[in-house]
Each structure stands twice: as C-alpha cells, then as structure tokens.
C-alpha cells in the first residue's frame, strides 16, 4: 500500500493549526488543504479496494455522501481547535470544560457516522472489500489524528 501522497498531504494539513493561533486568516488555506487531503483519500481507496465497475457505481455515491456529512464535523473540530489555540495562555476551567464537551461530542458523532456509513458500504460491497474499506478508513483517520494532535500542545 502506498500512503506517501496522503501522509504528505496530512502533514501539510496539520501545519495551519499551529500557525492558526498567530493568524486567524488561514481558514481558507485550511479548507484548501482539507480538500487536497480528501482527494488523496479518495485515491487511496480507489487504489486499494479494487472495485469493479458495478461496485464503483454503488460505493462512490455512499462514500461521497459520508465525506459530505464528515465536513461539518471537520469544521467543528477546527473551530474547537482554534478556540483552544486562541485561549491557550488564558484558558479558564469553564472554557476548558466547554472545549472538552465539544471535542467529545464531535468524536461521538463521528463514530456514529462512521458506523452508519460502514454498514451502508457493507450492503453494497462483498464482505472482504467492505472490511478493507473499514480498515482503510480507520488507518486514514488515525494518520490524520496523529498528524494533527502531534502539533497541538496539551492544556496547561
């Protein structure tokens, strides 16, 4: 498996989060980079799933719908992250509690969304390909999280 282009895009995507605290005008750059990551993700799935034409016709609309539903969660994640970055030096207990509550809500909604769409994919793909999709999705999400979270300082 080749994750080179994806890993590079993910690393580049994570960089604006560090600079975000210094320049709130990077939101559009963040969105451009997220779009590139999503394009690279699609290439990873295409090269690793080995879908037939018939399977592709069923899989990609579900995948695209899932990604569209993930977008608001990504936006909330970065908004929450930016709130943390803005308040990092002056973070109060109440602000930390609100950031934590939103973080946990995003994670819960993301997990539910992943389960819902993995089940949909399992209905249109053979079991082995559906499993491979689920494994790839987990790996991709872990790569993204590792790259982003490695740049975020712990609350103090």
mmCIF file of C-alpha atoms in Angstrom:
data_model
loop_
_atom_site.group_PDB
_atom_site.id
_atom_site.type_symbol
_atom_site.label_atom_id
_atom_site.label_comp_id
_atom_site.label_asym_id
_atom_site.label_seq_id
_atom_site.Cartn_x
_atom_site.Cartn_y
_atom_site.Cartn_z
ATOM 1 C CA UNK A 1 0.000 0.000 0.000
ATOM 2 C CA UNK A 2 1.156 3.499 -0.745
ATOM 3 C CA UNK A 3 0.318 6.226 1.725
ATOM 4 C CA UNK A 4 3.091 8.598 0.619
ATOM 5 C CA UNK A 5 0.954 11.289 -1.047
ATOM 6 C CA UNK A 6 -1.672 11.014 1.670
ATOM 7 C CA UNK A 7 0.845 11.239 4.506
ATOM 8 C CA UNK A 8 2.443 14.302 2.937
ATOM 9 C CA UNK A 9 -0.929 15.964 2.461
ATOM 10 C CA UNK A 10 -1.918 15.136 6.029
ATOM 11 C CA UNK A 11 1.282 16.601 7.391
ATOM 12 C CA UNK A 12 0.767 19.762 5.383
ATOM 13 C CA UNK A 13 -2.853 19.895 6.550
ATOM 14 C CA UNK A 14 -1.778 19.817 10.164
ATOM 15 C CA UNK A 15 0.613 22.741 9.829
ATOM 16 C CA UNK A 16 -2.021 25.500 9.659
ATOM 17 C CA UNK A 17 -3.335 24.512 13.077
ATOM 18 C CA UNK A 18 -0.074 25.606 14.690
ATOM 19 C CA UNK A 19 0.008 28.874 12.810
ATOM 20 C CA UNK A 20 -3.724 29.392 13.314
ATOM 21 C CA UNK A 21 -3.177 30.906 16.737
ATOM 22 C CA UNK A 22 -0.982 33.543 15.110
ATOM 23 C CA UNK A 23 -3.138 34.268 12.058
ATOM 24 C CA UNK A 24 -6.896 33.702 12.075
ATOM 25 C CA UNK A 25 -6.953 34.379 8.305
ATOM 26 C CA UNK A 26 -5.793 30.867 7.494
ATOM 27 C CA UNK A 27 -9.279 29.370 7.487
ATOM 28 C CA UNK A 28 -9.418 29.370 3.688
ATOM 29 C CA UNK A 29 -5.977 27.716 3.485
ATOM 30 C CA UNK A 30 -7.216 25.126 5.961
ATOM 31 C CA UNK A 31 -10.170 24.364 3.688
ATOM 32 C CA UNK A 32 -7.973 24.120 0.579
ATOM 33 C CA UNK A 33 -5.663 21.678 2.329
ATOM 34 C CA UNK A 34 -8.576 19.627 3.656
ATOM 35 C CA UNK A 35 -9.894 19.371 0.105
ATOM 36 C CA UNK A 36 -6.493 18.057 -1.015
ATOM 37 C CA UNK A 37 -6.455 15.504 1.810
ATOM 38 C CA UNK A 38 -9.926 14.328 0.819
ATOM 39 C CA UNK A 39 -8.806 13.991 -2.806
ATOM 40 C CA UNK A 40 -5.795 11.949 -1.706
ATOM 41 C CA UNK A 41 -8.037 9.803 0.494
ATOM 42 C CA UNK A 42 -10.213 9.005 -2.488
ATOM 43 C CA UNK A 43 -7.120 7.924 -4.436
ATOM 44 C CA UNK A 44 -6.076 5.650 -1.552
ATOM 45 C CA UNK A 45 -9.481 3.967 -1.536
ATOM 46 C CA UNK A 46 -9.566 3.646 -5.311
ATOM 47 C CA UNK A 47 -6.143 2.013 -5.461
ATOM 48 C CA UNK A 48 -6.707 -0.323 -2.525
ATOM 49 C CA UNK A 49 -10.288 -1.511 -2.905
ATOM 50 C CA UNK A 50 -10.032 -2.912 -6.407
ATOM 51 C CA UNK A 51 -13.657 -2.135 -7.167
ATOM 52 C CA UNK A 52 -15.396 -3.440 -10.259
ATOM 53 C CA UNK A 53 -17.382 -1.011 -12.362
ATOM 54 C CA UNK A 54 -20.605 -2.209 -10.745
ATOM 55 C CA UNK A 55 -19.153 -1.929 -7.234
ATOM 56 C CA UNK A 56 -17.802 1.552 -8.003
ATOM 57 C CA UNK A 57 -21.228 2.706 -9.129
ATOM 58 C CA UNK A 58 -22.639 1.691 -5.742
ATOM 59 C CA UNK A 59 -19.681 2.570 -3.499
ATOM 60 C CA UNK A 60 -18.682 6.091 -4.580
ATOM 61 C CA UNK A 61 -22.067 7.759 -4.028
ATOM 62 C CA UNK A 62 -22.136 6.377 -0.473
ATOM 63 C CA UNK A 63 -18.519 7.393 0.094
ATOM 64 C CA UNK A 64 -19.202 10.927 -1.226
ATOM 65 C CA UNK A 65 -22.275 11.236 0.990
ATOM 66 C CA UNK A 66 -20.231 10.115 4.010
ATOM 67 C CA UNK A 67 -17.485 12.629 3.259
ATOM 68 C CA UNK A 68 -20.061 15.395 2.870
ATOM 69 C CA UNK A 69 -21.504 14.519 6.280
ATOM 70 C CA UNK A 70 -17.962 14.463 7.743
ATOM 71 C CA UNK A 71 -17.294 18.024 6.534
ATOM 72 C CA UNK A 72 -19.342 19.786 9.238
ATOM 73 C CA UNK A 73 -17.595 17.647 11.869
ATOM 74 C CA UNK A 74 -14.201 18.647 10.443
ATOM 75 C CA UNK A 75 -15.289 22.281 10.530
ATOM 76 C CA UNK A 76 -16.399 21.942 14.157
ATOM 77 C CA UNK A 77 -13.148 20.180 15.036
ATOM 78 C CA UNK A 78 -11.037 23.002 13.587
ATOM 79 C CA UNK A 79 -13.272 25.670 15.138
ATOM 80 C CA UNK A 80 -12.878 23.983 18.522
ATOM 81 C CA UNK A 81 -9.142 23.653 17.979
ATOM 82 C CA UNK A 82 -8.910 27.316 17.025
ATOM 83 C CA UNK A 83 -10.839 28.283 20.163
ATOM 84 C CA UNK A 84 -8.308 26.326 22.213
ATOM 85 C CA UNK A 85 -5.407 27.990 20.380
ATOM 86 C CA UNK A 86 -6.848 31.472 20.898
ATOM 87 C CA UNK A 87 -7.369 30.888 24.614
ATOM 88 C CA UNK A 88 -4.312 28.720 25.242
ATOM 89 C CA UNK A 89 -2.476 31.202 27.501
ATOM 90 C CA UNK A 90 -5.593 32.320 29.375
ATOM 91 C CA UNK A 91 -7.738 29.178 29.343
ATOM 92 C CA UNK A 92 -10.198 29.097 32.234
ATOM 93 C CA UNK A 93 -11.718 25.972 33.755
ATOM 94 C CA UNK A 94 -15.104 26.864 32.219
ATOM 95 C CA UNK A 95 -13.569 27.351 28.757
ATOM 96 C CA UNK A 96 -11.648 24.085 29.076
ATOM 97 C CA UNK A 97 -14.858 22.294 30.050
ATOM 98 C CA UNK A 98 -16.681 23.717 27.011
ATOM 99 C CA UNK A 99 -13.848 22.748 24.650
ATOM 100 C CA UNK A 100 -13.754 19.242 26.139
ATOM 101 C CA UNK A 101 -17.534 18.862 25.832
ATOM 102 C CA UNK A 102 -17.422 19.871 22.148
ATOM 103 C CA UNK A 103 -14.417 17.579 21.494
ATOM 104 C CA UNK A 104 -16.267 14.599 22.939
ATOM 105 C CA UNK A 105 -19.476 15.452 21.040
ATOM 106 C CA UNK A 106 -17.565 15.643 17.739
ATOM 107 C CA UNK A 107 -15.880 12.296 18.418
ATOM 108 C CA UNK A 108 -19.186 10.642 19.357
ATOM 109 C CA UNK A 109 -20.964 11.976 16.270
ATOM 110 C CA UNK A 110 -18.021 10.984 14.072
ATOM 111 C CA UNK A 111 -18.019 7.427 15.395
ATOM 112 C CA UNK A 112 -21.777 7.104 14.869
ATOM 113 C CA UNK A 113 -21.465 8.457 11.339
ATOM 114 C CA UNK A 114 -18.613 6.058 10.561
ATOM 115 C CA UNK A 115 -20.651 3.086 11.809
ATOM 116 C CA UNK A 116 -23.726 4.139 9.836
ATOM 117 C CA UNK A 117 -21.855 4.539 6.560
ATOM 118 C CA UNK A 118 -19.664 1.478 7.007
ATOM 119 C CA UNK A 119 -22.890 -0.524 7.385
ATOM 120 C CA UNK A 120 -24.213 1.031 4.161
ATOM 121 C CA UNK A 121 -20.995 0.142 2.361
ATOM 122 C CA UNK A 122 -21.156 -3.399 3.724
ATOM 123 C CA UNK A 123 -24.524 -3.777 1.985
ATOM 124 C CA UNK A 124 -23.156 -2.885 -1.461
ATOM 125 C CA UNK A 125 -19.672 -4.449 -1.417
ATOM 126 C CA UNK A 126 -18.503 -8.004 -0.860
ATOM 127 C CA UNK A 127 -17.606 -8.604 2.801
ATOM 128 C CA UNK A 128 -13.831 -8.623 2.210
ATOM 129 C CA UNK A 129 -13.913 -5.312 0.357
ATOM 130 C CA UNK A 130 -16.199 -3.784 2.980
ATOM 131 C CA UNK A 131 -13.754 -4.907 5.680
ATOM 132 C CA UNK A 132 -10.847 -3.497 3.669
ATOM 133 C CA UNK A 133 -12.722 -0.193 3.379
ATOM 134 C CA UNK A 134 -13.300 -0.114 7.147
ATOM 135 C CA UNK A 135 -9.633 -0.874 7.787
ATOM 136 C CA UNK A 136 -8.511 1.839 5.382
ATOM 137 C CA UNK A 137 -10.904 4.349 6.921
ATOM 138 C CA UNK A 138 -9.510 3.633 10.377
ATOM 139 C CA UNK A 139 -5.921 3.930 9.149
ATOM 140 C CA UNK A 140 -6.612 7.180 7.338
ATOM 141 C CA UNK A 141 -8.397 8.672 10.349
ATOM 142 C CA UNK A 142 -5.549 7.583 12.628
ATOM 143 C CA UNK A 143 -2.978 9.193 10.313
ATOM 144 C CA UNK A 144 -4.912 12.443 10.280
ATOM 145 C CA UNK A 145 -5.378 12.452 14.047
ATOM 146 C CA UNK A 146 -1.753 11.592 14.721
ATOM 147 C CA UNK A 147 -0.503 14.391 12.495
ATOM 148 C CA UNK A 148 -2.909 16.982 13.827
ATOM 149 C CA UNK A 149 -2.721 16.075 17.509
ATOM 150 C CA UNK A 150 1.073 15.864 17.482
ATOM 151 C CA UNK A 151 1.104 19.618 16.816
ATOM 152 C CA UNK A 152 -1.393 20.605 19.496
ATOM 153 C CA UNK A 153 0.087 21.384 22.886
ATOM 154 C CA UNK A 154 -1.580 19.914 25.941
ATOM 155 C CA UNK A 155 -3.727 22.230 28.030
ATOM 156 C CA UNK A 156 -1.916 23.655 30.993
#
